[in-house]
mmCIF file of C-alpha atoms in Angstrom:
data_model
loop_
_atom_site.group_PDB
_atom_site.id
_atom_site.type_symbol
_atom_site.label_atom_id
_atom_site.label_comp_id
_atom_site.label_asym_id
_atom_site.label_seq_id
_atom_site.Cartn_x
_atom_site.Cartn_y
_atom_site.Cartn_z
ATOM 1 C CA MET A 632 -192.836 -3.622 36.425
ATOM 2 C CA SER A 633 -192.917 -7.208 37.735
ATOM 3 C CA THR A 634 -192.381 -10.074 35.309
ATOM 4 C CA PRO A 635 -193.890 -13.553 35.799
ATOM 5 C CA ILE A 636 -191.761 -15.806 37.988
ATOM 6 C CA GLN A 637 -190.814 -19.177 36.539
ATOM 7 C CA ILE A 638 -188.729 -21.657 38.539
ATOM 8 C CA ALA A 639 -186.457 -24.261 36.931
ATOM 9 C CA LEU A 640 -185.936 -27.559 38.771
ATOM 10 C CA THR A 641 -183.296 -30.236 38.155
ATOM 11 C CA PRO A 642 -184.067 -33.541 39.954
ATOM 12 C CA GLY A 643 -180.377 -34.498 40.193
ATOM 13 C CA GLU A 644 -179.155 -38.103 40.233
ATOM 14 C CA PRO A 645 -181.782 -40.089 38.277
ATOM 15 C CA ALA A 646 -181.138 -43.317 40.204
ATOM 16 C CA GLY A 647 -181.786 -41.600 43.535
ATOM 17 C CA ILE A 648 -184.869 -40.062 45.120
ATOM 18 C CA GLY A 649 -184.703 -36.882 43.019
ATOM 19 C CA PRO A 650 -187.351 -38.125 40.549
ATOM 20 C CA ASP A 651 -189.438 -39.476 43.460
ATOM 21 C CA ILE A 652 -189.649 -36.184 45.340
ATOM 22 C CA VAL A 653 -190.462 -34.324 42.128
ATOM 23 C CA ILE A 654 -193.285 -36.767 41.341
ATOM 24 C CA GLU A 655 -194.571 -36.554 44.917
ATOM 25 C CA PHE A 656 -194.411 -32.772 44.735
ATOM 26 C CA ALA A 657 -196.469 -32.855 41.528
ATOM 27 C CA GLN A 658 -199.367 -34.313 43.476
ATOM 28 C CA GLN A 659 -200.138 -30.897 44.992
ATOM 29 C CA TYR A 660 -201.518 -27.764 43.371
ATOM 30 C CA ARG A 661 -199.059 -24.970 42.603
ATOM 31 C CA GLU A 662 -199.888 -21.306 42.094
ATOM 32 C CA TYR A 663 -196.607 -20.651 40.284
ATOM 33 C CA ASP A 664 -194.854 -21.926 37.193
ATOM 34 C CA LEU A 665 -192.390 -24.785 37.618
ATOM 35 C CA VAL A 666 -190.290 -26.235 34.781
ATOM 36 C CA VAL A 667 -188.588 -29.577 35.447
ATOM 37 C CA ILE A 668 -185.429 -30.160 33.385
ATOM 38 C CA ALA A 669 -185.279 -33.932 33.110
ATOM 39 C CA ASP A 670 -185.869 -37.053 31.040
ATOM 40 C CA PRO A 671 -189.666 -37.474 30.828
ATOM 41 C CA ASP A 672 -189.304 -41.253 30.474
ATOM 42 C CA VAL A 673 -187.466 -41.441 33.808
ATOM 43 C CA LEU A 674 -190.255 -39.500 35.529
ATOM 44 C CA LEU A 675 -193.046 -41.544 33.923
ATOM 45 C CA SER A 676 -191.317 -44.856 34.679
ATOM 46 C CA ARG A 677 -190.721 -43.883 38.313
ATOM 47 C CA ALA A 678 -194.327 -42.693 38.696
ATOM 48 C CA LYS A 679 -195.560 -46.030 37.346
ATOM 49 C CA GLN A 680 -193.301 -47.901 39.764
ATOM 50 C CA ARG A 681 -194.708 -45.815 42.601
ATOM 51 C CA GLY A 682 -198.300 -46.417 41.459
ATOM 52 C CA GLN A 683 -198.932 -42.708 40.844
ATOM 53 C CA SER A 684 -200.422 -41.003 37.831
ATOM 54 C CA LEU A 685 -198.369 -38.326 36.125
ATOM 55 C CA GLN A 686 -199.063 -36.182 33.090
ATOM 56 C CA ILE A 687 -196.104 -34.597 31.315
ATOM 57 C CA ILE A 688 -196.659 -31.191 29.712
ATOM 58 C CA PRO A 689 -193.867 -30.409 27.204
ATOM 59 C CA TYR A 690 -192.205 -27.099 27.996
ATOM 60 C CA ASN A 691 -192.271 -24.349 25.433
ATOM 61 C CA SER A 692 -190.338 -21.187 26.260
ATOM 62 C CA ALA A 693 -192.862 -19.157 24.289
ATOM 63 C CA CYS A 694 -195.891 -20.474 26.171
ATOM 64 C CA SER A 695 -197.655 -18.402 28.781
ATOM 65 C CA VAL A 696 -197.090 -18.913 32.493
ATOM 66 C CA GLU A 697 -199.633 -21.302 33.972
ATOM 67 C CA SER A 698 -200.390 -22.692 37.397
ATOM 68 C CA GLY A 699 -199.485 -26.292 38.144
ATOM 69 C CA LYS A 700 -202.406 -28.685 38.239
ATOM 70 C CA VAL A 701 -202.334 -31.714 40.506
ATOM 71 C CA GLY A 702 -200.651 -34.696 38.848
ATOM 72 C CA THR A 703 -198.949 -32.692 36.112
ATOM 73 C CA LEU A 704 -195.385 -31.558 35.473
ATOM 74 C CA LYS A 705 -194.124 -29.151 32.852
ATOM 75 C CA VAL A 706 -190.922 -30.759 31.564
ATOM 76 C CA LEU A 707 -188.047 -29.435 29.467
ATOM 77 C CA PRO A 708 -186.847 -32.768 28.044
ATOM 78 C CA LEU A 709 -183.243 -33.954 28.112
ATOM 79 C CA SER A 710 -182.428 -37.627 27.633
ATOM 80 C CA THR A 711 -180.394 -40.005 29.751
ATOM 81 C CA THR A 712 -177.702 -42.013 27.970
ATOM 82 C CA THR A 713 -178.489 -45.322 29.640
ATOM 83 C CA PRO A 714 -181.766 -46.681 31.088
ATOM 84 C CA VAL A 715 -182.102 -45.747 34.753
ATOM 85 C CA ILE A 716 -182.457 -48.440 37.415
ATOM 86 C CA PRO A 717 -183.609 -46.997 40.762
ATOM 87 C CA GLY A 718 -180.904 -47.364 43.395
ATOM 88 C CA GLN A 719 -178.123 -48.223 40.935
ATOM 89 C CA LEU A 720 -175.638 -45.487 40.024
ATOM 90 C CA ASN A 721 -174.373 -45.432 36.450
ATOM 91 C CA PRO A 722 -171.446 -43.218 35.354
ATOM 92 C CA ASN A 723 -172.865 -43.256 31.810
ATOM 93 C CA ASN A 724 -175.636 -40.909 32.946
ATOM 94 C CA VAL A 725 -173.338 -38.313 34.493
ATOM 95 C CA ALA A 726 -173.322 -36.201 31.319
ATOM 96 C CA TYR A 727 -177.127 -36.070 31.528
ATOM 97 C CA ILE A 728 -176.997 -34.801 35.117
ATOM 98 C CA LEU A 729 -174.552 -32.032 34.251
ATOM 99 C CA ASN A 730 -176.433 -31.139 31.046
ATOM 100 C CA CYS A 731 -179.590 -30.601 33.089
ATOM 101 C CA LEU A 732 -177.708 -28.312 35.453
ATOM 102 C CA GLN A 733 -176.074 -26.405 32.610
ATOM 103 C CA ARG A 734 -179.439 -25.891 30.897
ATOM 104 C CA GLY A 735 -180.904 -24.519 34.120
ATOM 105 C CA VAL A 736 -177.998 -22.100 34.525
ATOM 106 C CA ILE A 737 -178.276 -20.861 30.942
ATOM 107 C CA GLY A 738 -182.013 -20.364 31.365
ATOM 108 C CA CYS A 739 -181.484 -18.297 34.518
ATOM 109 C CA LEU A 740 -178.679 -16.223 33.007
ATOM 110 C CA ASN A 741 -180.805 -15.281 29.997
ATOM 111 C CA LYS A 742 -183.839 -14.506 32.223
ATOM 112 C CA GLU A 743 -185.874 -17.414 30.858
ATOM 113 C CA PHE A 744 -186.115 -18.668 34.459
ATOM 114 C CA SER A 745 -186.262 -16.642 37.670
ATOM 115 C CA ALA A 746 -184.403 -19.182 39.811
ATOM 116 C CA LEU A 747 -182.877 -22.649 39.806
ATOM 117 C CA VAL A 748 -183.788 -25.337 42.354
ATOM 118 C CA THR A 749 -181.562 -28.415 42.389
ATOM 119 C CA GLY A 750 -182.206 -31.945 43.587
ATOM 120 C CA PRO A 751 -179.571 -34.218 45.176
ATOM 121 C CA ILE A 752 -176.560 -35.486 43.228
ATOM 122 C CA HIS A 753 -173.965 -38.157 43.975
ATOM 123 C CA LYS A 754 -170.454 -36.695 43.816
ATOM 124 C CA GLU A 755 -168.697 -40.051 43.776
ATOM 125 C CA VAL A 756 -170.294 -41.320 40.575
ATOM 126 C CA ILE A 757 -169.524 -38.026 38.813
ATOM 127 C CA ASN A 758 -165.859 -38.384 39.749
ATOM 128 C CA GLN A 759 -165.967 -42.031 38.657
ATOM 129 C CA ALA A 760 -167.014 -40.774 35.234
ATOM 130 C CA GLY A 761 -163.706 -38.919 35.036
ATOM 131 C CA ILE A 762 -165.035 -35.466 35.860
ATOM 132 C CA ALA A 763 -163.418 -33.588 38.751
ATOM 133 C CA PHE A 764 -166.413 -32.533 40.832
ATOM 134 C CA THR A 765 -166.633 -31.266 44.403
ATOM 135 C CA GLY A 766 -170.260 -30.158 44.473
ATOM 136 C CA HIS A 767 -173.125 -28.113 43.066
ATOM 137 C CA THR A 768 -171.750 -24.911 44.580
ATOM 138 C CA GLU A 769 -168.413 -25.076 42.818
ATOM 139 C CA PHE A 770 -169.951 -26.256 39.525
ATOM 140 C CA LEU A 771 -172.429 -23.376 39.471
ATOM 141 C CA ALA A 772 -169.740 -20.830 40.326
ATOM 142 C CA GLN A 773 -167.713 -21.994 37.331
ATOM 143 C CA ALA A 774 -170.769 -22.125 35.066
ATOM 144 C CA CYS A 775 -171.640 -18.546 36.032
ATOM 145 C CA ASN A 776 -168.008 -17.374 35.807
ATOM 146 C CA THR A 777 -168.147 -16.249 39.442
ATOM 147 C CA SER A 778 -164.904 -16.081 41.407
ATOM 148 C CA GLN A 779 -166.367 -16.399 44.913
ATOM 149 C CA VAL A 780 -169.661 -17.722 46.201
ATOM 150 C CA VAL A 781 -171.020 -18.362 49.687
ATOM 151 C CA MET A 782 -172.884 -21.435 50.862
ATOM 152 C CA MET A 783 -175.790 -20.786 53.219
ATOM 153 C CA LEU A 784 -178.320 -23.161 54.741
ATOM 154 C CA ALA A 785 -181.586 -21.880 56.151
ATOM 155 C CA THR A 786 -184.531 -23.220 58.086
ATOM 156 C CA SER A 787 -187.278 -21.588 60.106
ATOM 157 C CA GLY A 788 -185.607 -19.159 62.527
ATOM 158 C CA LEU A 789 -181.992 -19.689 61.462
ATOM 159 C CA ARG A 790 -179.697 -18.905 58.534
ATOM 160 C CA VAL A 791 -176.099 -20.155 58.617
ATOM 161 C CA ALA A 792 -173.525 -19.128 55.993
ATOM 162 C CA LEU A 793 -170.027 -20.585 55.725
ATOM 163 C CA ALA A 794 -166.672 -18.844 55.381
ATOM 164 C CA THR A 795 -165.209 -22.117 54.038
ATOM 165 C CA THR A 796 -167.053 -25.107 52.618
ATOM 166 C CA HIS A 797 -165.807 -28.558 51.666
ATOM 167 C CA LEU A 798 -162.292 -28.485 53.070
ATOM 168 C CA PRO A 799 -160.373 -30.832 55.376
ATOM 169 C CA LEU A 800 -160.244 -29.319 58.851
ATOM 170 C CA SER A 801 -156.460 -29.063 58.587
ATOM 171 C CA GLN A 802 -156.848 -26.553 55.724
ATOM 172 C CA VAL A 803 -159.530 -24.293 57.222
ATOM 173 C CA SER A 804 -157.284 -21.850 59.102
ATOM 174 C CA GLN A 805 -155.121 -21.183 56.053
ATOM 175 C CA ALA A 806 -158.227 -20.661 53.900
ATOM 176 C CA ILE A 807 -159.610 -17.876 56.104
ATOM 177 C CA THR A 808 -157.877 -14.814 54.682
ATOM 178 C CA TYR A 809 -158.461 -11.098 55.172
ATOM 179 C CA GLU A 810 -159.688 -10.436 51.624
ATOM 180 C CA GLY A 811 -161.604 -13.681 51.389
ATOM 181 C CA LEU A 812 -163.482 -13.040 54.617
ATOM 182 C CA ILE A 813 -164.325 -9.481 53.574
ATOM 183 C CA ASN A 814 -165.743 -10.778 50.283
ATOM 184 C CA THR A 815 -167.742 -13.497 52.063
ATOM 185 C CA ILE A 816 -169.367 -11.050 54.490
ATOM 186 C CA GLU A 817 -170.095 -8.577 51.697
ATOM 187 C CA ILE A 818 -171.810 -11.298 49.641
ATOM 188 C CA LEU A 819 -173.843 -12.435 52.658
ATOM 189 C CA HIS A 820 -174.801 -8.872 53.609
ATOM 190 C CA ASP A 821 -175.824 -7.946 50.044
ATOM 191 C CA SER A 822 -177.921 -11.098 49.629
ATOM 192 C CA LEU A 823 -179.780 -10.509 52.895
ATOM 193 C CA GLN A 824 -180.694 -7.061 51.546
ATOM 194 C CA GLN A 825 -181.526 -7.998 47.952
ATOM 195 C CA ASP A 826 -182.939 -11.509 48.287
ATOM 196 C CA PHE A 827 -184.466 -11.461 51.764
ATOM 197 C CA GLY A 828 -185.649 -7.859 52.010
ATOM 198 C CA ILE A 829 -183.650 -7.016 55.165
ATOM 199 C CA SER A 830 -182.551 -3.383 54.888
ATOM 200 C CA HIS A 831 -179.952 -3.439 57.698
ATOM 201 C CA PRO A 832 -179.079 -7.078 58.455
ATOM 202 C CA LYS A 833 -177.546 -8.129 61.752
ATOM 203 C CA ILE A 834 -174.956 -10.879 61.290
ATOM 204 C CA LEU A 835 -173.330 -12.904 64.063
ATOM 205 C CA ILE A 836 -169.746 -13.989 63.336
ATOM 206 C CA CYS A 837 -168.290 -17.180 64.830
ATOM 207 C CA GLY A 838 -164.726 -17.318 66.019
ATOM 208 C CA LEU A 839 -162.576 -20.060 64.545
ATOM 209 C CA ASN A 840 -161.009 -21.334 67.757
ATOM 210 C CA PRO A 841 -162.542 -22.538 71.036
ATOM 211 C CA HIS A 842 -163.777 -19.544 73.059
ATOM 212 C CA ALA A 843 -163.026 -17.397 69.968
ATOM 213 C CA GLY A 844 -159.321 -17.741 70.679
ATOM 214 C CA GLU A 845 -159.388 -16.768 74.367
ATOM 215 C CA GLY A 846 -157.495 -13.549 73.655
ATOM 216 C CA GLY A 847 -154.864 -15.372 71.611
ATOM 217 C CA TYR A 848 -154.156 -18.198 74.049
ATOM 218 C CA LEU A 849 -156.167 -20.723 72.006
ATOM 219 C CA GLY A 850 -155.216 -19.472 68.559
ATOM 220 C CA ASP A 851 -154.588 -16.103 66.954
ATOM 221 C CA GLU A 852 -156.754 -16.181 63.808
ATOM 222 C CA GLU A 853 -159.324 -13.989 65.545
ATOM 223 C CA ILE A 854 -156.733 -11.333 66.400
ATOM 224 C CA LYS A 855 -154.838 -11.454 63.099
ATOM 225 C CA THR A 856 -157.713 -11.832 60.628
ATOM 226 C CA ILE A 857 -161.298 -11.959 61.878
ATOM 227 C CA ILE A 858 -161.344 -8.915 64.188
ATOM 228 C CA PRO A 859 -159.594 -6.592 61.669
ATOM 229 C CA VAL A 860 -162.109 -7.636 59.002
ATOM 230 C CA LEU A 861 -165.058 -6.937 61.292
ATOM 231 C CA GLU A 862 -163.666 -3.563 62.329
ATOM 232 C CA LYS A 863 -163.241 -2.506 58.706
ATOM 233 C CA LEU A 864 -166.780 -3.534 57.714
ATOM 234 C CA GLN A 865 -168.331 -2.132 60.887
ATOM 235 C CA ALA A 866 -166.749 1.209 60.012
ATOM 236 C CA ARG A 867 -168.656 1.012 56.718
ATOM 237 C CA GLY A 868 -171.931 0.650 58.608
ATOM 238 C CA MET A 869 -172.453 -3.119 58.657
ATOM 239 C CA ASN A 870 -174.101 -4.545 61.771
ATOM 240 C CA LEU A 871 -171.666 -7.345 62.628
ATOM 241 C CA ILE A 872 -171.362 -8.948 66.074
ATOM 242 C CA GLY A 873 -168.319 -11.048 66.930
ATOM 243 C CA PRO A 874 -166.216 -12.980 66.853
ATOM 244 C CA LEU A 875 -168.329 -15.014 69.254
ATOM 245 C CA PRO A 876 -167.541 -18.495 70.642
ATOM 246 C CA ALA A 877 -169.458 -20.981 68.499
ATOM 247 C CA ASP A 878 -170.387 -23.124 71.508
ATOM 248 C CA THR A 879 -172.457 -20.303 73.041
ATOM 249 C CA LEU A 880 -173.528 -18.339 69.945
ATOM 250 C CA PHE A 881 -176.352 -20.698 68.953
ATOM 251 C CA VAL A 882 -178.655 -19.821 71.846
ATOM 252 C CA PRO A 883 -181.868 -17.735 71.846
ATOM 253 C CA LYS A 884 -180.100 -14.803 73.555
ATOM 254 C CA TYR A 885 -178.150 -14.173 70.353
ATOM 255 C CA LEU A 886 -180.227 -15.797 67.613
ATOM 256 C CA GLU A 887 -183.513 -14.042 68.373
ATOM 257 C CA GLN A 888 -182.051 -10.721 67.221
ATOM 258 C CA ALA A 889 -179.913 -12.036 64.343
ATOM 259 C CA ASP A 890 -180.662 -12.312 60.637
ATOM 260 C CA ALA A 891 -177.815 -14.744 59.904
ATOM 261 C CA VAL A 892 -174.786 -16.466 61.394
ATOM 262 C CA LEU A 893 -171.435 -16.779 59.626
ATOM 263 C CA ALA A 894 -169.629 -19.959 60.666
ATOM 264 C CA MET A 895 -165.953 -20.396 59.864
ATOM 265 C CA TYR A 896 -166.226 -23.981 58.602
ATOM 266 C CA HIS A 897 -168.745 -26.594 57.482
ATOM 267 C CA ASP A 898 -169.202 -28.631 60.658
ATOM 268 C CA GLN A 899 -169.132 -25.613 62.974
ATOM 269 C CA GLY A 900 -172.518 -24.261 61.964
ATOM 270 C CA LEU A 901 -174.389 -26.864 59.941
ATOM 271 C CA PRO A 902 -174.903 -29.528 62.661
ATOM 272 C CA VAL A 903 -176.863 -26.962 64.689
ATOM 273 C CA LEU A 904 -178.999 -25.963 61.726
ATOM 274 C CA LYS A 905 -179.686 -29.528 60.641
ATOM 275 C CA HIS A 906 -180.573 -30.539 64.181
ATOM 276 C CA LEU A 907 -183.082 -27.694 64.228
ATOM 277 C CA GLY A 908 -184.603 -28.184 60.798
ATOM 278 C CA PHE A 909 -183.477 -31.297 58.934
ATOM 279 C CA GLY A 910 -186.021 -32.166 56.278
ATOM 280 C CA GLN A 911 -187.290 -28.588 56.323
ATOM 281 C CA ALA A 912 -184.049 -26.805 55.428
ATOM 282 C CA VAL A 913 -182.715 -25.346 52.204
ATOM 283 C CA ASN A 914 -179.222 -24.935 50.768
ATOM 284 C CA ILE A 915 -178.684 -21.542 49.086
ATOM 285 C CA THR A 916 -175.748 -20.396 46.959
ATOM 286 C CA LEU A 917 -175.071 -16.684 47.466
ATOM 287 C CA GLY A 918 -172.977 -14.495 45.197
ATOM 288 C CA LEU A 919 -174.098 -15.968 41.876
ATOM 289 C CA PRO A 920 -175.754 -13.786 39.237
ATOM 290 C CA ILE A 921 -178.673 -16.232 39.498
ATOM 291 C CA ILE A 922 -180.812 -17.480 42.391
ATOM 292 C CA ARG A 923 -180.079 -21.074 43.338
ATOM 293 C CA THR A 924 -181.569 -23.158 46.140
ATOM 294 C CA SER A 925 -181.345 -26.872 46.831
ATOM 295 C CA VAL A 926 -182.646 -29.624 49.069
ATOM 296 C CA ASP A 927 -180.621 -30.316 52.211
ATOM 297 C CA HIS A 928 -180.439 -34.108 51.780
ATOM 298 C CA GLY A 929 -178.661 -36.658 49.622
ATOM 299 C CA THR A 930 -179.700 -39.121 46.929
ATOM 300 C CA ALA A 931 -180.949 -41.840 49.353
ATOM 301 C CA LEU A 932 -180.474 -44.556 46.737
ATOM 302 C CA GLU A 933 -182.066 -47.193 48.961
ATOM 303 C CA LEU A 934 -185.367 -45.278 48.954
ATOM 304 C CA ALA A 935 -185.589 -44.665 45.197
ATOM 305 C CA GLY A 936 -188.865 -46.005 43.834
ATOM 306 C CA THR A 937 -190.178 -47.086 47.240
ATOM 307 C CA GLY A 938 -192.524 -44.157 47.825
ATOM 308 C CA LYS A 939 -190.926 -43.559 51.231
ATOM 309 C CA VAL A 940 -189.804 -39.986 50.644
ATOM 310 C CA ASN A 941 -190.308 -36.647 52.361
ATOM 311 C CA ILE A 942 -190.776 -33.599 50.161
ATOM 312 C CA GLY A 943 -190.389 -31.088 53.004
ATOM 313 C CA SER A 944 -186.953 -29.900 51.934
ATOM 314 C CA LEU A 945 -187.929 -29.646 48.250
ATOM 315 C CA ASP A 946 -191.007 -27.661 49.208
ATOM 316 C CA THR A 947 -188.836 -25.349 51.330
ATOM 317 C CA ALA A 948 -186.268 -24.960 48.528
ATOM 318 C CA ILE A 949 -188.926 -23.978 45.982
ATOM 319 C CA LYS A 950 -190.719 -21.595 48.339
ATOM 320 C CA THR A 951 -187.379 -19.981 49.252
ATOM 321 C CA ALA A 952 -186.478 -19.562 45.576
ATOM 322 C CA LEU A 953 -189.833 -17.889 44.959
ATOM 323 C CA TYR A 954 -189.382 -15.613 47.960
ATOM 324 C CA MET A 955 -185.885 -14.629 46.880
ATOM 325 C CA ALA A 956 -186.951 -14.035 43.269
ATOM 326 C CA LYS A 957 -189.780 -11.734 44.349
ATOM 327 C CA ASN A 958 -187.521 -9.798 46.723
ATOM 328 C CA ARG A 959 -184.741 -9.431 44.160
ATOM 329 C CA GLN A 960 -187.239 -8.234 41.572
ATOM 330 C CA GLN A 961 -188.620 -5.667 44.003
ATOM 331 C CA TYR A 962 -185.134 -4.572 45.101
ATOM 332 C CA ARG A 963 -184.025 -3.981 41.519
ATOM 333 C CA ASN A 964 -187.199 -2.065 40.713
ATOM 334 C CA ILE A 965 -186.454 0.279 43.634
ATOM 335 C CA HIS A 966 -182.701 0.589 43.034
#
């Protein structure tokens, strides 16, 4: 039995373009239920600055699911600590940002929401507020009490997951371990089945070194770690191809038949994806007990309040969250 799908959205840094893209997005009709977790005064003030009309509908968890009318937003209100000035970061509002995120997580964990979509945040100002923060991915993993998650970006025709995320390049090799890589591939494989409806996913695996190690002459991580992991998982029936040299993997010959690529580090796979689909890509956190997607861009402080924003990535993030929520619901009904 399918339950109504309701998506929670956190705009992120209030001084950035998060409120702008949410307001712009509200100007189109929506056939699904969207709940924005934010300060209504910030949204109304930004809409006024942009010269756009906006009607706030207070969120009530007991109310029935309704379609989104043009120019309206259903808002679960949380208040900023300090008045927001577009383009000017303020550490005093960091607690508000994290409270919005935490409320979205709680709502997803208790099935109030079907998925969480997050807007852009500014890591530096959060750290300036005295809170150790490396990113959404790590924060959500801790909030969900999840030991390992996988970061994946997707755009039309390409999904790229990462074996390591925000690490200095000098630490990547040491971070790629036998058990860690097995867990990463299992999380990716399971998500492609449950969230994307792919019964037997084909995953391409990048090598770490140039030419995938050249038989050990350009590094031995492939021989010592990556190949043994692939052999073990292939024996369990997973369709894994690799390790392949990253400089020749991202070509139609390979990608046309693949459901996802696993890159070994952040800048190995993401430049290709962003070149292909920047502005139309989505960041997805795999391995959480909840569905989480995000825009693929930053806060763009200089554009806040100007009206010069592109909602392509937000639109993609919301549509992906809906798609994943429907697939996961169907998968669980079958299994």
